[in-house]
Coordinates of C-alpha atoms and ligand atoms in Angstrom, one line a residue:
X226 CA 15.1 -57.2 29.1
X227 CA 17.8 -56.0 31.4
X228 CA 21.2 -57.9 31.5
X229 CA 21.3 -57.3 35.3
X230 CA 19.1 -59.5 37.6
X231 CA 18.0 -57.8 40.8
X232 CA 16.8 -58.8 44.2
X233 CA 16.5 -56.7 47.4
X234 CA 16.7 -58.1 50.9
X235 CA 17.4 -56.7 54.3
X236 CA 18.4 -53.3 53.0
X237 CA 20.7 -54.7 50.3
X238 CA 20.4 -54.7 46.5
X239 CA 21.9 -57.8 44.9
X240 CA 22.7 -57.2 41.3
X241 CA 23.8 -60.2 39.2
X242 CA 25.3 -59.7 35.7
X243 CA 23.6 -62.0 33.3
X244 CA 25.5 -62.4 30.0
X245 CA 27.0 -65.9 30.8
X246 CA 27.3 -67.0 27.2
X247 CA 30.1 -64.3 26.8
X248 CA 31.5 -64.7 30.4
X249 CA 29.7 -61.3 31.1
X250 CA 31.9 -59.4 28.6
X251 CA 30.9 -55.8 28.9
X252 CA 29.1 -54.5 25.9
X253 CA 27.3 -51.1 25.8
X254 CA 24.0 -52.7 26.9
X255 CA 25.4 -54.5 29.9
X256 CA 27.3 -51.4 31.1
X257 CA 24.2 -49.2 30.7
X258 CA 22.1 -51.7 32.6
X259 CA 24.7 -51.9 35.4
X260 CA 25.0 -48.1 35.8
X261 CA 21.2 -47.6 35.5
X262 CA 20.6 -50.2 38.3
X263 CA 23.3 -48.7 40.6
X264 CA 21.9 -45.2 40.2
X265 CA 18.3 -46.3 40.8
X266 CA 19.2 -48.2 44.0
X267 CA 21.4 -45.3 45.1
X268 CA 18.2 -43.2 45.1
X269 CA 16.2 -45.8 47.1
X270 CA 16.2 -44.8 50.8
X271 CA 15.6 -48.4 51.8
X272 CA 18.9 -49.6 50.3
X273 CA 22.0 -49.3 52.4
X274 CA 24.5 -51.3 50.3
X275 CA 24.7 -52.8 46.8
X276 CA 26.5 -56.1 45.8
X277 CA 27.5 -56.9 42.3
X278 CA 27.9 -60.5 41.3
X279 CA 28.9 -62.4 38.1
X280 CA 28.7 -66.2 37.7
X281 CA 30.9 -68.8 39.4
X282 CA 33.0 -69.0 36.2
X283 CA 33.4 -65.2 35.5
X284 CA 32.6 -62.0 37.2
X285 CA 33.4 -60.2 33.9
X286 CA 36.0 -61.5 31.3
X287 CA 36.6 -58.0 30.0
X288 CA 35.2 -55.5 27.6
X289 CA 33.5 -57.2 24.7
X290 CA 36.4 -57.9 22.3
X291 CA 34.1 -58.8 19.4
X292 CA 32.2 -55.5 19.8
X293 CA 35.4 -53.5 19.9
X294 CA 37.0 -55.2 16.9
X295 CA 35.4 -52.9 14.2
X296 CA 36.1 -49.7 16.2
X297 CA 38.7 -47.1 15.2
X298 CA 40.4 -44.2 16.8
X299 CA 37.8 -41.7 15.6
X300 CA 34.8 -43.7 16.8
X301 CA 36.3 -44.1 20.3
X302 CA 37.1 -40.3 20.4
X303 CA 33.5 -39.5 19.5
X304 CA 31.7 -42.1 21.5
X305 CA 33.9 -41.8 24.6
X306 CA 33.2 -45.6 24.6
X307 CA 31.9 -46.7 28.0
X308 CA 34.6 -45.3 30.2
X309 CA 32.3 -42.4 30.7
X310 CA 29.6 -44.7 32.0
X311 CA 32.0 -46.6 34.3
X312 CA 33.1 -43.3 35.8
X313 CA 29.5 -42.5 36.7
X314 CA 29.9 -45.3 39.4
X315 CA 32.2 -42.9 41.3
X316 CA 29.1 -40.6 41.9
X317 CA 27.2 -43.4 43.7
X318 CA 26.9 -42.6 47.4
X319 CA 25.8 -46.1 48.6
X320 CA 28.6 -48.5 49.2
X321 CA 29.1 -51.1 46.4
X322 CA 30.8 -54.5 47.0
X323 CA 32.1 -56.4 44.0
X324 CA 31.7 -60.1 44.8
X325 CA 34.2 -61.7 42.4
X326 CA 34.3 -65.4 41.4
X327 CA 36.2 -66.7 38.4
X328 CA 37.6 -64.2 35.9
X329 CA 37.8 -60.5 36.5
X330 CA 39.9 -59.5 33.5
X331 CA 40.4 -56.2 31.7
X332 CA 37.2 -54.3 32.0
X333 CA 36.0 -56.8 34.6
X334 CA 38.9 -56.0 36.9
X335 CA 38.3 -52.3 36.2
X336 CA 34.6 -52.6 37.0
X337 CA 35.4 -54.4 40.3
X338 CA 37.9 -51.6 41.1
X339 CA 35.3 -48.9 40.4
X340 CA 33.3 -50.5 43.3
X341 CA 34.2 -49.6 46.9
X342 CA 35.6 -53.0 47.9
X343 CA 36.2 -56.4 46.4
X344 CA 35.5 -59.7 48.1
X345 CA 36.9 -62.6 46.2
X346 CA 36.1 -66.3 45.9
X347 CA 39.1 -68.6 46.1
X348 CA 38.8 -69.3 42.4
X349 CA 39.0 -65.6 41.4
X350 CA 41.5 -64.5 38.8
X351 CA 42.3 -60.9 38.2
X352 CA 44.3 -59.3 35.4
X353 CA 44.6 -56.6 32.8
X354 CA 45.4 -58.7 29.7
X355 CA 44.8 -55.9 27.2
X356 CA 48.4 -55.9 26.1
X357 CA 48.0 -59.4 24.6
X358 CA 45.5 -57.8 22.3
X359 CA 47.9 -54.9 21.5
X360 CA 45.8 -52.4 23.5
X361 CA 45.8 -51.1 27.0
X362 CA 43.3 -50.8 29.9
X363 CA 40.6 -48.4 28.9
X364 CA 38.2 -48.3 31.8
X365 CA 40.5 -46.9 34.5
X366 CA 42.8 -50.0 35.0
X367 CA 46.1 -48.2 34.6
X368 CA 45.0 -45.6 37.2
X369 CA 42.9 -47.5 39.7
X370 CA 45.1 -50.6 39.7
X371 CA 48.2 -48.5 40.3
X372 CA 46.6 -46.7 43.1
X373 CA 45.3 -50.0 44.6
X374 CA 48.5 -52.1 44.4
X375 CA 51.4 -49.7 43.7
X376 CA 53.5 -49.2 40.6
X377 CA 55.6 -52.4 40.7
X378 CA 52.6 -54.8 40.7
X379 CA 50.5 -52.7 38.3
X380 CA 53.4 -52.6 35.8
X381 CA 53.9 -56.4 36.2
X382 CA 50.2 -57.1 35.5
X383 CA 49.6 -54.6 32.8
X384 CA 52.9 -55.3 30.8
X385 CA 52.8 -59.1 31.1
X386 CA 49.1 -59.5 30.8
X387 CA 49.2 -62.4 33.3
X388 CA 46.4 -63.4 35.6
X389 CA 46.8 -63.1 39.4
X390 CA 45.0 -65.5 41.8
X391 CA 42.9 -64.5 44.8
X392 CA 45.7 -65.0 47.3
X393 CA 48.1 -62.7 45.4
X394 CA 45.2 -60.2 45.0
X395 CA 44.6 -60.2 48.7
X396 CA 48.3 -60.0 49.5
X397 CA 48.7 -56.9 47.4
X398 CA 45.7 -55.1 48.7
X399 CA 43.3 -55.4 45.7
X400 CA 40.9 -57.6 47.6
X401 CA 39.6 -57.1 51.1
X402 CA 39.0 -60.8 51.9
X403 CA 38.9 -64.2 50.3
X404 CA 36.2 -66.8 50.9
X405 CA 35.4 -70.3 49.6
X406 CA 33.6 -70.0 46.3
X407 CA 30.6 -71.9 47.7
X408 CA 30.2 -69.1 50.4
X409 CA 30.8 -66.0 48.2
X410 CA 27.1 -65.0 48.0
X411 CA 26.4 -65.6 51.7
X412 CA 29.6 -63.9 52.9
X413 CA 29.0 -60.9 50.6
X414 CA 25.4 -60.7 51.8
X415 CA 26.5 -60.8 55.4
X416 CA 29.1 -58.0 54.8
X417 CA 26.5 -55.9 52.9
X418 CA 23.8 -56.4 55.6
X419 CA 26.3 -55.3 58.3
X420 CA 27.0 -52.1 56.3
X421 CA 23.2 -51.6 55.6
X422 CA 22.5 -51.9 59.3
X423 CA 24.5 -48.8 60.2
X424 CA 23.2 -45.2 60.0
X425 CA 22.9 -44.6 56.2
X426 CA 24.1 -40.9 56.2
X427 CA 27.0 -41.9 58.5
X428 CA 28.0 -44.7 56.1
X429 CA 27.9 -42.3 53.1
X430 CA 30.0 -39.8 54.9
X431 CA 32.6 -42.5 55.8
X432 CA 32.7 -43.7 52.2
X433 CA 33.3 -40.1 51.1
X434 CA 36.1 -39.7 53.6
X435 CA 38.0 -42.8 52.4
X436 CA 37.6 -41.8 48.8
X437 CA 39.1 -38.4 49.5
X438 CA 42.3 -40.2 50.4
X439 CA 42.6 -41.4 46.8
X440 CA 42.5 -37.9 45.4
X441 CA 44.3 -35.5 47.6
X442 CA 47.4 -34.7 49.6
X443 CA 47.5 -36.0 53.3
X444 CA 47.1 -32.4 54.6
X445 CA 44.0 -31.8 52.4
X446 CA 42.6 -35.2 53.3
X447 CA 43.0 -34.7 57.0
X448 CA 41.4 -31.3 56.7
X449 CA 38.4 -32.8 54.8
X450 CA 38.2 -35.6 57.4
X451 CA 38.0 -33.1 60.2
X452 CA 35.1 -31.3 58.4
X453 CA 33.3 -34.6 57.6
X454 CA 33.7 -35.8 61.2
X455 CA 32.2 -32.6 62.5
X456 CA 29.4 -32.9 60.0
X457 CA 28.3 -36.2 61.6
X458 CA 27.5 -34.1 64.7
X459 CA 24.6 -32.6 62.7
X460 CA 23.0 -36.1 62.4
X461 CA 20.2 -37.2 64.7
X462 CA 21.7 -40.7 64.3
X463 CA 25.0 -39.6 65.8
X464 CA 23.2 -38.4 69.0
X465 CA 21.2 -41.7 69.0
X466 CA 24.3 -43.8 68.5
X467 CA 26.1 -42.3 71.5
X468 CA 23.0 -42.2 73.7
X469 CA 22.3 -45.9 72.9
X470 CA 25.9 -46.8 73.8
X471 CA 25.6 -44.9 77.1
X472 CA 22.2 -46.6 77.9
X473 CA 23.6 -50.0 76.9
X474 CA 20.9 -50.6 74.2
X475 CA 20.8 -51.0 70.5
X476 CA 20.5 -47.7 68.5
X477 CA 17.4 -47.0 66.5
X478 CA 18.4 -45.2 63.4
X479 CA 16.3 -42.5 61.8
X480 CA 18.8 -42.3 58.9
X481 CA 18.8 -38.6 59.3
Ligands
CAA731 N1 34.8 -60.4 24.8 C1 34.0 -61.0 24.1 N2 33.7 -62.4 24.2 C2 34.4 -63.0 25.2 C3 35.3 -62.3 26.1 C4 35.5 -60.9 25.9 N3 36.3 -60.2 26.6 N4 35.8 -63.2 27.0 C5 35.2 -64.4 26.7 N5 34.3 -64.3 25.7 C6 33.5 -65.3 25.0 C7 34.4 -66.2 24.2 O1 34.6 -65.7 22.9 C8 33.5 -67.5 24.1 O2 32.4 -67.3 23.2 P1 32.1 -68.4 22.1 O3 31.6 -69.6 22.9 O4 31.0 -67.8 21.3 O5 33.3 -68.7 21.4 C9 32.9 -67.5 25.5 O6 33.0 -66.1 26.0 C10 33.6 -68.4 26.5 O7 35.0 -68.1 26.5 P2 36.2 -69.1 26.2 O8 35.7 -70.2 25.3 O9 37.4 -68.3 25.7 O10 36.4 -69.7 27.7 P3 37.8 -70.2 28.3 O11 37.4 -70.8 29.6 O12 38.5 -71.1 27.4 O13 38.7 -68.9 28.6 C11 39.1 -66.7 29.3 C12 38.2 -67.9 29.5 C13 40.6 -66.9 29.8 C14 38.5 -65.6 30.2 C15 39.1 -66.2 27.8 O14 37.8 -66.2 27.4 C16 39.7 -64.9 27.6 O15 40.9 -64.8 27.6 N6 38.9 -63.9 27.4 C17 39.4 -62.5 27.0 C18 40.0 -61.8 28.2 C19 40.5 -60.5 27.8 O16 41.4 -60.3 27.0 N7 39.9 -59.4 28.4 C20 40.3 -58.1 28.2 C21 39.4 -57.5 27.1 S1 39.9 -55.9 26.5 C22 39.4 -54.8 27.7 O17 38.8 -55.2 28.6 C23 39.7 -53.4 27.3 C24 39.3 -52.4 28.3 O18 39.8 -52.2 29.3 C25 38.2 -51.5 27.9

């Protein structure tokens, strides 16, 4: 049985991580189930946005420490652990929202950062506490956290191992918005339904354009944006969107 529960509604796939007895700690099985579900929904033309949830107590409390305990240098070199799997999330074209309540620590913070945006409940706690185990982030934390919040805050979190609350996470740009924990699911669904209501190919192009900014110089990014912007003029939806505006009516997307 999958460790990820799935429902689909109004063009949105809602994925709930379901290993509550270990605060959703990421073992190989859970990571595989997450990536498999994301890739499957990415291929489904009726899905325009995906939301990842944990429980109210924990989004994910980290990589599974008990499963990692017997590992050694050679086994990690050979297995590539699950960093490889997490990096597959980068290839998903559909926007992914991490809806975080409770702990998002270590691999949990890293999983949330591998998504496109994070919406946090007011009880959310983020951190990279690996240093307290005499190890370091292994699922992209030292790279994605530094890009998201800058060197000073990333060093602070990674070297002290402390937890950061939702307010601090929003202030430093890790989180796009904070909502009351009782409203996390409804707010994340609303946000996802808005994204899913837009032209699917236009949304995918917009996601690609933003992601390019994380990888290139400004000059290369601006040049890519120019090409991607021009490419939207090959979409039937672009013509429909501008026609509908001119005719003061709602657009009818063909998603082509
Ligand atoms: N791995 C395995 N099991 C975990 C876990 C983890 N990361 N986090 C929590 N659990 C388990 C606990 O062992 C406990 O199980 P038992 O009931 O069988 O003992 C259960 O989940 C509930 O946890 P606690 O009793 O500890 O709950 P708490 O409310 O007292 O504390 C917590 C919550 C502060 C999140 C605490 O569980 C904690 O500190 N967890 C570890 C956080 C951490 O260090 N994460 C980084 C992991 S390393 C990593 O992620 C490396 C990487 O980048 C690849």
